[in-house]
Short mmCIF file of C-alpha atoms in Angstrom, two decimals:
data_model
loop_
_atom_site.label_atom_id
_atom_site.label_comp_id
_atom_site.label_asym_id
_atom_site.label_seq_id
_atom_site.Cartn_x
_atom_site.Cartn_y
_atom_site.Cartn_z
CA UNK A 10 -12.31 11.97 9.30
CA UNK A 11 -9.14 10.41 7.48
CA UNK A 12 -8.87 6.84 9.45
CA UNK A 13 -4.79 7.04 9.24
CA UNK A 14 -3.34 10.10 9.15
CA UNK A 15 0.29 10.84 8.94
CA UNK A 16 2.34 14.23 9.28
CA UNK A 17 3.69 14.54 5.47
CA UNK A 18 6.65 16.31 6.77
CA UNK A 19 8.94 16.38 4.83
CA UNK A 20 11.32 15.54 7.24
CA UNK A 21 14.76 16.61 6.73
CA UNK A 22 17.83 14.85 9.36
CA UNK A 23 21.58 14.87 9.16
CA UNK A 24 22.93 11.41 8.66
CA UNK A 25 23.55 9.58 11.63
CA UNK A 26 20.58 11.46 13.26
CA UNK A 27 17.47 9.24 15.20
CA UNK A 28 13.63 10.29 13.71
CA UNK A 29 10.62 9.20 15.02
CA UNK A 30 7.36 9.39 13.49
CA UNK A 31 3.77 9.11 14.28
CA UNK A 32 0.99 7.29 12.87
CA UNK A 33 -2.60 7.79 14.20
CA UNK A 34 -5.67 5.63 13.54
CA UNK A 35 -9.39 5.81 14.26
CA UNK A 36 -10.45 2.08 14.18
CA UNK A 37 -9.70 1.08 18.13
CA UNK A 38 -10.67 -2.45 16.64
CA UNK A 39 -7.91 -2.88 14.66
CA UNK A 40 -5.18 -4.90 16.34
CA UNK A 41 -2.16 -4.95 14.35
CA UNK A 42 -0.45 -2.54 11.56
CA UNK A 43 2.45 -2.05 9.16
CA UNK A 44 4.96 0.18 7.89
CA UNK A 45 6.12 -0.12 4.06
CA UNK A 46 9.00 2.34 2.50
CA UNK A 47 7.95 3.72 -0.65
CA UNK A 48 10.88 5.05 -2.80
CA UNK A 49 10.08 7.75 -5.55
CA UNK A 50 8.01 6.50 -8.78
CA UNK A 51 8.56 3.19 -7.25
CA UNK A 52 6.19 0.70 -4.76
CA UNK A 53 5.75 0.17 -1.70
CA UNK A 54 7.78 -2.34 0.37
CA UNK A 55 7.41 -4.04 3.36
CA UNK A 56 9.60 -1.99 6.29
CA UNK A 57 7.43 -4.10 9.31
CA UNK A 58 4.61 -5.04 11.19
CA UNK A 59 3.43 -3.74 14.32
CA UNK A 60 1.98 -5.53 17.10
CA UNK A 61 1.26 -4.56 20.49
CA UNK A 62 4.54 -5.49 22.11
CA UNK A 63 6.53 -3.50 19.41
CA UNK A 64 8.71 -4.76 16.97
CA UNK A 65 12.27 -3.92 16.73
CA UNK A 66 14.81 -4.82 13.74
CA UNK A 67 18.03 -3.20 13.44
CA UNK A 68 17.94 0.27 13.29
CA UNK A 69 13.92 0.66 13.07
CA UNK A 70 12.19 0.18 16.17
CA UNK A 71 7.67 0.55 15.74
CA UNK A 72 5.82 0.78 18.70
CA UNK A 73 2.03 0.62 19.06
CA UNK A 74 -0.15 2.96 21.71
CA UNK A 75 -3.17 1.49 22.11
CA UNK A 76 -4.38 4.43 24.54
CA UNK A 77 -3.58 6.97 22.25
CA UNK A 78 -4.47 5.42 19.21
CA UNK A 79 -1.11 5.95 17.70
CA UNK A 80 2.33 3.97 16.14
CA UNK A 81 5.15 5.36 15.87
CA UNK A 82 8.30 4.35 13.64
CA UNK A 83 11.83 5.20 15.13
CA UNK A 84 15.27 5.25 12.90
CA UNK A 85 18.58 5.25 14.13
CA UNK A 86 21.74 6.29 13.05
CA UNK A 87 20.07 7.32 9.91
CA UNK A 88 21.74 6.49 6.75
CA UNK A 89 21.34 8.66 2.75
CA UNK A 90 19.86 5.12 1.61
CA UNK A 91 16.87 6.02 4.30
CA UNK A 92 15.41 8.65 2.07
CA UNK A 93 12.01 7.57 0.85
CA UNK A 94 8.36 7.97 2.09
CA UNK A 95 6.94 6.23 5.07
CA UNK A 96 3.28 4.60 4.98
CA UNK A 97 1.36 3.15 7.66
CA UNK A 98 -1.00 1.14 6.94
CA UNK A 99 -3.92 -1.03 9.43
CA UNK A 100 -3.37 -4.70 10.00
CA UNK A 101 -5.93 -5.65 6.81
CA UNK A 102 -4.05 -3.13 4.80
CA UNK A 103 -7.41 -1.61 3.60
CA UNK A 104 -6.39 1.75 5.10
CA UNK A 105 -3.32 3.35 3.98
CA UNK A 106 -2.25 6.94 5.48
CA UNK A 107 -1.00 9.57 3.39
CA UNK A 108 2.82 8.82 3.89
CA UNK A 109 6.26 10.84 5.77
CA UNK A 110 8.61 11.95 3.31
CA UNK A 111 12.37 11.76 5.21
CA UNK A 112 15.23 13.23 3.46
CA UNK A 113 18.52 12.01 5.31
CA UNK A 114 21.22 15.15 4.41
CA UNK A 115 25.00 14.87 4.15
CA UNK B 16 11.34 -16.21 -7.71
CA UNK B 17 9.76 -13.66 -9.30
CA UNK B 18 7.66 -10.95 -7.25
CA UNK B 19 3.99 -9.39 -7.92
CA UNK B 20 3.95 -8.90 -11.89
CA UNK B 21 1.94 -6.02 -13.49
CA UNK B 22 1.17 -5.20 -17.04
CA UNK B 23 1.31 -3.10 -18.53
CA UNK B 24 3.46 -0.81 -17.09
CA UNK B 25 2.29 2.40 -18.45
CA UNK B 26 -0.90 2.72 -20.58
CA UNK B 27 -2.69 5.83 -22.14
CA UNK B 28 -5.84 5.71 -21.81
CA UNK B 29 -9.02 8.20 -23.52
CA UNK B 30 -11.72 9.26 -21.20
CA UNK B 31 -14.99 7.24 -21.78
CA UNK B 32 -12.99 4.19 -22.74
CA UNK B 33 -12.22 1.09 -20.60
CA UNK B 34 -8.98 -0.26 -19.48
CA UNK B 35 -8.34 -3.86 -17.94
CA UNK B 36 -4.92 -4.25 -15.99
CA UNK B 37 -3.08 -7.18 -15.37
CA UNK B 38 -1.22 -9.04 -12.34
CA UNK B 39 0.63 -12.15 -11.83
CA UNK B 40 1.06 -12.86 -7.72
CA UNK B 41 3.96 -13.49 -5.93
CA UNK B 42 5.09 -17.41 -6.08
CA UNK B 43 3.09 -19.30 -3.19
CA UNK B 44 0.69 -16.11 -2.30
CA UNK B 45 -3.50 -16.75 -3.09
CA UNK B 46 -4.79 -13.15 -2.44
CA UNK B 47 -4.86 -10.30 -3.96
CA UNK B 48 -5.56 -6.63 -3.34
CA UNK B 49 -5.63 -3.60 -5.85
CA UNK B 50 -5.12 -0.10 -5.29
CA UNK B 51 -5.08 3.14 -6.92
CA UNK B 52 -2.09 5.73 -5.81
CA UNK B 53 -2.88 9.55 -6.78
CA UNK B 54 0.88 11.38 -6.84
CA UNK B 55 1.60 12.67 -2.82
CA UNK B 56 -1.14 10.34 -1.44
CA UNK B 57 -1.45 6.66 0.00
CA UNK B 58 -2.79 3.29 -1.18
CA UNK B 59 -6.40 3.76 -1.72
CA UNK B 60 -7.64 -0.01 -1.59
CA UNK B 61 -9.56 -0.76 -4.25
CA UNK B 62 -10.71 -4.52 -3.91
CA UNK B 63 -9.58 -7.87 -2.38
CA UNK B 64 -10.10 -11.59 -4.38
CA UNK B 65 -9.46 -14.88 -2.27
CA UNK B 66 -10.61 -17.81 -3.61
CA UNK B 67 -11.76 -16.16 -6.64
CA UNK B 68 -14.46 -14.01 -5.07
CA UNK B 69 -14.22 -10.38 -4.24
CA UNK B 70 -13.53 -10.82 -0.49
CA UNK B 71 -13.46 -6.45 0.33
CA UNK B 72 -14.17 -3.21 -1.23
CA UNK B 73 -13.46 -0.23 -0.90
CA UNK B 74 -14.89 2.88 -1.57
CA UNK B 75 -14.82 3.04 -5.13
CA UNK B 76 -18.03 2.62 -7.49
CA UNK B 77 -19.37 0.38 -9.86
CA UNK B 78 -16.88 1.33 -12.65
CA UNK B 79 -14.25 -0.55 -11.29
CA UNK B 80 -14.26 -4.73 -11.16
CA UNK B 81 -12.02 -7.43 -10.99
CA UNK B 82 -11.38 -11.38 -11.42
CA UNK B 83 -9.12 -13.90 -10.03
CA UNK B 84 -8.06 -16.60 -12.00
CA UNK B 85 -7.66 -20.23 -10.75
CA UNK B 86 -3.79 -19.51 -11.11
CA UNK B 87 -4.50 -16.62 -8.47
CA UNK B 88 -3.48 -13.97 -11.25
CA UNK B 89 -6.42 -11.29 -11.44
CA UNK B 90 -7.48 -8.02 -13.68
CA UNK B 91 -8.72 -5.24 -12.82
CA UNK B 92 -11.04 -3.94 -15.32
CA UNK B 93 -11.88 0.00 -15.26
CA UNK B 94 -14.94 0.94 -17.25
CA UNK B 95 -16.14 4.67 -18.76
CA UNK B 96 -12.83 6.11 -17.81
CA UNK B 97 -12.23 9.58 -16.01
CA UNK B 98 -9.29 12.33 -15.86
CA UNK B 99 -9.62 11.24 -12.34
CA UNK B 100 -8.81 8.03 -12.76
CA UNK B 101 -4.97 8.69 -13.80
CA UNK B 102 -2.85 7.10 -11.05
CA UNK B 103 -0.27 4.25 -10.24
CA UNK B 104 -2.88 1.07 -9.99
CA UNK B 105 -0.88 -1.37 -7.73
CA UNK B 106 -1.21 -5.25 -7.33
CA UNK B 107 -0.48 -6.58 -4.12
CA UNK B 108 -0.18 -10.20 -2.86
CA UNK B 109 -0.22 -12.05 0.31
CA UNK B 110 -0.32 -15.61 1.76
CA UNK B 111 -3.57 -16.53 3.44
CA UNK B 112 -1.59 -16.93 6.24
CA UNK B 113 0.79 -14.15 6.26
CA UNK B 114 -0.58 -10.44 6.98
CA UNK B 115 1.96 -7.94 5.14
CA UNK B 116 1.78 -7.59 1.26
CA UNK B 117 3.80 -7.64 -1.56
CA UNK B 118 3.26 -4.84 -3.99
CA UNK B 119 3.95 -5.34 -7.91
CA UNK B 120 5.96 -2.39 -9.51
CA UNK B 121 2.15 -1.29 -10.38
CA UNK B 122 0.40 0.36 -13.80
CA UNK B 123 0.46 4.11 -14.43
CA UNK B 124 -2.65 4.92 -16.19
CA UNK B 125 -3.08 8.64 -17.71
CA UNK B 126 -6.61 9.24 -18.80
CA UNK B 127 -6.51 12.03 -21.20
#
């Protein structure tokens, strides 16, 4: 069993739209975990960390569920420059899921 | 302030040979992760140097090793080469205290 797994959508919103997504792990030890944008052919970057009260920062709001084993990453008012590949990753960064690809549409 | 440096940047590689990769950390940061990026997946981490000792490994065998350098740079050396090996090899740095990384532009080795 993958230990972070991620829906590879891709996902594809009109600008100005809000997507969520999910981020599941299997390591209930792990107390803390990221979320990096990866752009095409390019690395990844640093979107935010996620702790368990949440972290919000502009537009992106991540939110941890202990219970469920689960963080999610929320975007509002998307925006074309959103477009890129979503990773989660556990607080050591050892364990990378697979990635969300979100297109953002005219 | 320059980021996380990699060399080189692309490198062609025949199978059965060995390859050694290159990274420069991020100004201030002391360790240093690797992974290896197959097209459409995630980060697979590779290895972790701190102090100039492998610190974590992941699941990856023998073939691959590493160093870290007293000026925190490291290599990551890649021996008897495989077609399977051909991904983006990324170099990522951190702070001791800081938990997020900072990923070099990375290496894309084809094996062929």
């Amino acid at each position: 069993r993958k230990e972070v797994e991620q829906d590879p959508g891709p996902f594809n919103v009109p600008e100005g739209a809000t997507v969520a997504f999910n981020c599941t792990y299997s390591n209930s030890a792990s107390q803390s975990f990221f979320w990096y944008r990866q752009d095409c052919r390019k690395e990844p970057k640093l979107l935010m960390s996620v702790y368990s009260s949440g972290n919000e920062d502009g537009r992106f709001t991540a939110q941890l569920n202990r219970a469920s084993q689960y963080i999610s990453l929320l975007i509002r008012d998307s925006k074309l420059s959103d477009s890129a590949t979503y990773l989660c990753s556990d607080g050591q960064n050892f364990v990378f899921g697979p990635g969300t690809r979100l297109s953002v549409l005219p | 302030d320059a980021g996380v440096t990699q060399s080189p940047t692309h490198l062609i590689k025949t199978r059965g040979q060995q390859v050694t990769l290159r990274c420069s950390p991020k100004s201030g940061h002391d360790t240093v992760s690797w992974y290896q990026q197959a097209l459409g997946q995630g980060p697979q981490f590779i290895f972790q140097y701190y102090e100039e000792e492998e610190r974590q490994r992941g699941n990856f065998p023998d073939r691959f090793s590493g160093h870290q350098f007293p000026n925190y740079s490291s290599e990551l050396n890649v021996n008897a080469l495989l077609l399977g090996d051909s991904a983006l090899y990324l170099c990522a740095s951190r702070d001791t205290g800081e938990w997020g990384y900072t990923f070099g532009s990375g290496t894309r080795l084809t094996v062929v």
